[in-house]
PDB file of C-alpha atoms in Angstrom:
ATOM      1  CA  UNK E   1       0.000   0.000   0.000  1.00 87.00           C
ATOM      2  CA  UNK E   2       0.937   3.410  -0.921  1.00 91.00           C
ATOM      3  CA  UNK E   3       1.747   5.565   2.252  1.00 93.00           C
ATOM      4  CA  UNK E   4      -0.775   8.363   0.906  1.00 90.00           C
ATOM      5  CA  UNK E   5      -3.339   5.714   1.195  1.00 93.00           C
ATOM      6  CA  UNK E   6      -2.443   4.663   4.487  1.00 96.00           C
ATOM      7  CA  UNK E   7      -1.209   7.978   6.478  1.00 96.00           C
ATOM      8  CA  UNK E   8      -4.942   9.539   6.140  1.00 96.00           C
ATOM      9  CA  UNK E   9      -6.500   6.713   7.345  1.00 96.00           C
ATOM     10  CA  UNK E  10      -4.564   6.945  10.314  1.00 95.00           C
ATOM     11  CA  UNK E  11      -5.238  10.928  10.316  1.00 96.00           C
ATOM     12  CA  UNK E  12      -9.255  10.208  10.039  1.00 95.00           C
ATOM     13  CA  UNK E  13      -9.020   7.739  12.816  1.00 94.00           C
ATOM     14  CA  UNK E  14      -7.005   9.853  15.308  1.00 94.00           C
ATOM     15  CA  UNK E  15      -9.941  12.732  14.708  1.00 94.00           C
ATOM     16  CA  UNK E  16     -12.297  10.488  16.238  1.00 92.00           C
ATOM     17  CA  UNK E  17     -10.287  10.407  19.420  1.00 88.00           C
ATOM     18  CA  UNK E  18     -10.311  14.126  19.571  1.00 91.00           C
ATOM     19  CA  UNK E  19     -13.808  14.085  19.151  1.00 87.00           C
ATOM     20  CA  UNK E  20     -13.817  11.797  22.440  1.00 87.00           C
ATOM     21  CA  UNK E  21     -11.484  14.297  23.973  1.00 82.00           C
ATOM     22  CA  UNK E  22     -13.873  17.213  22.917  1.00 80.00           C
ATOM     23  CA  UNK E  23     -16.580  15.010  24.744  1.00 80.00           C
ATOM     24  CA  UNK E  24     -14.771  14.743  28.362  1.00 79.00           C
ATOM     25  CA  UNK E  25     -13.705  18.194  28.067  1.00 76.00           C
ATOM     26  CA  UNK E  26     -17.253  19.330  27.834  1.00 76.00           C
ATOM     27  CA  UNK E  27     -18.480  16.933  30.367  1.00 77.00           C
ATOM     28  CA  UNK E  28     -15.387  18.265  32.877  1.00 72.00           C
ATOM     29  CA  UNK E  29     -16.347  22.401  31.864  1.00 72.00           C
ATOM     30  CA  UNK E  30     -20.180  21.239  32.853  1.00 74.00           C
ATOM     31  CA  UNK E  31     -20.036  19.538  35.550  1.00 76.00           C
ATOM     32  CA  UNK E  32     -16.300  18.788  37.185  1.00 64.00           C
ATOM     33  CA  UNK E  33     -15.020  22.383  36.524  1.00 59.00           C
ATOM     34  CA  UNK E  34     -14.094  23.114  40.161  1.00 65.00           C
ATOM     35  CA  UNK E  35     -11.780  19.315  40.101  1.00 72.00           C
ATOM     36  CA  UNK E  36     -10.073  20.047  36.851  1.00 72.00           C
ATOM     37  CA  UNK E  37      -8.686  23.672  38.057  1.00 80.00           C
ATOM     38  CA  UNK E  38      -7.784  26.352  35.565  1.00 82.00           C
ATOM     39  CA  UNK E  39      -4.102  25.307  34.602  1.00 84.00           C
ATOM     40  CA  UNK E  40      -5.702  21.562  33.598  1.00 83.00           C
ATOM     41  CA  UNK E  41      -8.565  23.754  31.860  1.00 82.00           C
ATOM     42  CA  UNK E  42      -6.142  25.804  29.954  1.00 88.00           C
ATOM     43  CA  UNK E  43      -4.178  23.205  29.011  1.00 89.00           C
ATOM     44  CA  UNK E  44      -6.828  20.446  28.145  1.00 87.00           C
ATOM     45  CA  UNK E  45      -8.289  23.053  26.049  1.00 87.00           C
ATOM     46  CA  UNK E  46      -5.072  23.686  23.973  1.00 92.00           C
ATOM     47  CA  UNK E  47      -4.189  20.043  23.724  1.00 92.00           C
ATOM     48  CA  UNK E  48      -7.778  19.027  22.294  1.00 91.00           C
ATOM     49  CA  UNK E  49      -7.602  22.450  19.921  1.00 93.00           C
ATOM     50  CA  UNK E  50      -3.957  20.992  18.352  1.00 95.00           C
ATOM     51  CA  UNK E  51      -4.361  18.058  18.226  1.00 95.00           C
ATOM     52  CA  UNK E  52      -7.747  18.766  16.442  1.00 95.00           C
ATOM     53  CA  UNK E  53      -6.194  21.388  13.710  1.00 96.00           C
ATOM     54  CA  UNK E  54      -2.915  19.765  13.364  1.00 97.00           C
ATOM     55  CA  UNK E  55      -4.445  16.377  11.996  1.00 97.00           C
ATOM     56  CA  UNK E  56      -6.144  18.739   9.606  1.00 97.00           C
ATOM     57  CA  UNK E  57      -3.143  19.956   9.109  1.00 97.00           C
ATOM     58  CA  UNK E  58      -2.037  16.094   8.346  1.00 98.00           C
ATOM     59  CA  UNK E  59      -5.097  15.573   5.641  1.00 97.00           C
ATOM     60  CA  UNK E  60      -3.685  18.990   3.529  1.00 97.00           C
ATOM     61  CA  UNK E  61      -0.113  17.376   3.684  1.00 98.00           C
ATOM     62  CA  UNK E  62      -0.780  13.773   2.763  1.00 97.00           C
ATOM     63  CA  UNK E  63      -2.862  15.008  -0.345  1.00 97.00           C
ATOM     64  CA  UNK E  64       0.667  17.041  -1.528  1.00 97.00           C
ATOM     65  CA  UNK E  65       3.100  14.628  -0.008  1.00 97.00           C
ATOM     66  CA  UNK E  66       2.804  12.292  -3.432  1.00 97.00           C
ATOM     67  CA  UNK E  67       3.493  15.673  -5.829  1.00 97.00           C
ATOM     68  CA  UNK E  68       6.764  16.288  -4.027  1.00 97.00           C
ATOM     69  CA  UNK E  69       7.884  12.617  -5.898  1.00 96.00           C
ATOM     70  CA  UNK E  70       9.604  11.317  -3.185  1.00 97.00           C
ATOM     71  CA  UNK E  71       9.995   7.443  -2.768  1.00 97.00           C
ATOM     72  CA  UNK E  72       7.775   5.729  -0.839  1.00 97.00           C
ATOM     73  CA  UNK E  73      10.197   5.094   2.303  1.00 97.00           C
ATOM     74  CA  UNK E  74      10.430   8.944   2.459  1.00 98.00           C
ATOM     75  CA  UNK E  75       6.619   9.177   2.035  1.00 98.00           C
ATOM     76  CA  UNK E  76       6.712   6.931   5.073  1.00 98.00           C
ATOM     77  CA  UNK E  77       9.134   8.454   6.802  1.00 98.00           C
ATOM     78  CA  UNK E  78       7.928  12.281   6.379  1.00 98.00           C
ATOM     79  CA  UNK E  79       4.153  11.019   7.027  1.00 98.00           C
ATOM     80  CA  UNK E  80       5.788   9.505  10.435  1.00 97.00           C
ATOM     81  CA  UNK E  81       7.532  12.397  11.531  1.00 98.00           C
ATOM     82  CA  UNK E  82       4.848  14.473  10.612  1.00 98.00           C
ATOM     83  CA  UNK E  83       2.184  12.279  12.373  1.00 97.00           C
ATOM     84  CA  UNK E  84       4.596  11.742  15.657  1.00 97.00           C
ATOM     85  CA  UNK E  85       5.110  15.697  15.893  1.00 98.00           C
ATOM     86  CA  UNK E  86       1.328  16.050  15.879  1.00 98.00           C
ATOM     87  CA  UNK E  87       1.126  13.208  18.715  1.00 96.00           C
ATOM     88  CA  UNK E  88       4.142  14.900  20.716  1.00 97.00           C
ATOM     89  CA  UNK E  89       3.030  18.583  20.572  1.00 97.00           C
ATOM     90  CA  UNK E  90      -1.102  17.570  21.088  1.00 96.00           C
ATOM     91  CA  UNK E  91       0.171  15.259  23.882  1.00 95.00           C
ATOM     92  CA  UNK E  92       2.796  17.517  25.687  1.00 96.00           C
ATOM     93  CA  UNK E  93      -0.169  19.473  27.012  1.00 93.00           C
ATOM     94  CA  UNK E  94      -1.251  16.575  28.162  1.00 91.00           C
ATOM     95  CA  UNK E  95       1.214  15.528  29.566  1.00 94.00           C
ATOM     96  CA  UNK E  96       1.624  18.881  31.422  1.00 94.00           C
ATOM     97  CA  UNK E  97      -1.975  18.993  32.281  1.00 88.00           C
ATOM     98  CA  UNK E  98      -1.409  15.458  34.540  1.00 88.00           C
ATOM     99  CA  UNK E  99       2.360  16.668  35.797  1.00 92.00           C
ATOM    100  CA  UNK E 100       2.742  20.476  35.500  1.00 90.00           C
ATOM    101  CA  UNK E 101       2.993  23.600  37.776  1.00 89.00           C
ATOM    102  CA  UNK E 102       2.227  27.083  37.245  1.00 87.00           C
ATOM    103  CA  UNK E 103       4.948  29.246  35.774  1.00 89.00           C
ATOM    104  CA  UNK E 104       7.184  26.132  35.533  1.00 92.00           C
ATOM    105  CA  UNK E 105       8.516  23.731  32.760  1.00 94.00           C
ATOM    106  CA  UNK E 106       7.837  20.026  32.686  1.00 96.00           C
ATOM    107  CA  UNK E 107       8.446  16.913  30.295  1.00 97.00           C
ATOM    108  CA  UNK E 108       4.932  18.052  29.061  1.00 96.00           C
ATOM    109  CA  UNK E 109       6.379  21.826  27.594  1.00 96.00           C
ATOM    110  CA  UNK E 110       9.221  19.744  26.553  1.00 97.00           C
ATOM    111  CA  UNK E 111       7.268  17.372  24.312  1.00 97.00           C
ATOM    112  CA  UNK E 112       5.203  19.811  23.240  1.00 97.00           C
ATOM    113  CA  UNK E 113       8.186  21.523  21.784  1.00 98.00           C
ATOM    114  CA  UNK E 114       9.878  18.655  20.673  1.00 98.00           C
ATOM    115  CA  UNK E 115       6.726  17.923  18.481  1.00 98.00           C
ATOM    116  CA  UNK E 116       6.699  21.256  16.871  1.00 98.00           C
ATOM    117  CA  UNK E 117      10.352  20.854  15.627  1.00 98.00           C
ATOM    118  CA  UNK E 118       9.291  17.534  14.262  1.00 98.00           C
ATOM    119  CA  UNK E 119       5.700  19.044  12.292  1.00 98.00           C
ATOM    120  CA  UNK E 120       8.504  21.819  10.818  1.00 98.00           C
ATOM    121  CA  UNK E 121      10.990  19.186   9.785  1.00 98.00           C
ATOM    122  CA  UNK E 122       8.018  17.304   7.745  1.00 98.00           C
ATOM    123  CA  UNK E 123       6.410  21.032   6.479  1.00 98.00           C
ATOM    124  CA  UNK E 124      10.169  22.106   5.382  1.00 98.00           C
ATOM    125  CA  UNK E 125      10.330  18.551   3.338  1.00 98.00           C
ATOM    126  CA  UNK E 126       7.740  18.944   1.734  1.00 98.00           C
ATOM    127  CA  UNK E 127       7.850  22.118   0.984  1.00 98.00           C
ATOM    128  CA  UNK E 128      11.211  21.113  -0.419  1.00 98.00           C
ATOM    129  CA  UNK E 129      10.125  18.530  -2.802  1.00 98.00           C
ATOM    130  CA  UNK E 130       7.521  20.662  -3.795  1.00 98.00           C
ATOM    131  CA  UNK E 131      10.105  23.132  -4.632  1.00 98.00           C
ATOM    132  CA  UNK E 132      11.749  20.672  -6.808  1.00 96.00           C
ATOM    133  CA  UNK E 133       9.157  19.635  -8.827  1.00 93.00           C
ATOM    134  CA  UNK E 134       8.527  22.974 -10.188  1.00 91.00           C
TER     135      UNK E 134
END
């Protein structure tokens, strides 16, 4: 299989669990809000809002990853990094939302950074094979 048949599966599939998350984070705002605490608020809110526009982001890409005429293991490759840096920057908030303080860093600000260095290492390689093929 071609990995821009596979890779938007994958993207579709994720959605739905952001759809879940877009559930519990209405069900906490309604009728938890006082457990949950601002900082988890805040940061539930911005993990469910990227994760939710950057697997958009993923559908866009995997319908120009096969113009940039790359080989299929770089189609798989770029598609993973690109998937994995949606994963780690959604997640980091996550992450920070179960282990973070206010004001401070944690592995959670550090994933979600790590995760946007890997989404611009996937949009500068395509944008680079897209370059090429003009």
């Amino acid at each position: 299989m071609e990995p821009a048949e596979v890779l938007p599966i994958v993207s579709l599939l994720s959605i739905v669990t952001v759809e879940f998350g877009g559930h519990a984070l209405l069900r906490f705002i309604t009728t938890d809000r006082d457990k949950l605490g601002e900082l988890r608020e805040r940061f539930f809110r911005a993990g469910h809002a990227h994760a939710g526009v950057l697997l958009m982001l993923t559908l866009v890409y995997f319908l120009y990853l096969p113009r940039a005429r790359y080989s299929d293991g770089l189609e798989w490759t770029f598609g993973a990094i690109l998937l994995a840096g949606v994963l780690a920057q959604s997640g980091g908030f996550f992450v920070h939302l179960g282990i973070g303080q206010v004001g401070a860093r944690s592995a959670g600000t550090t994933l979600t950074r790590v995760g946007a260095l890997l989404i611009a290492v996937a949009l500068i390689a395509l944008s680079a094979g897209l370059i090429h093929e003009l």
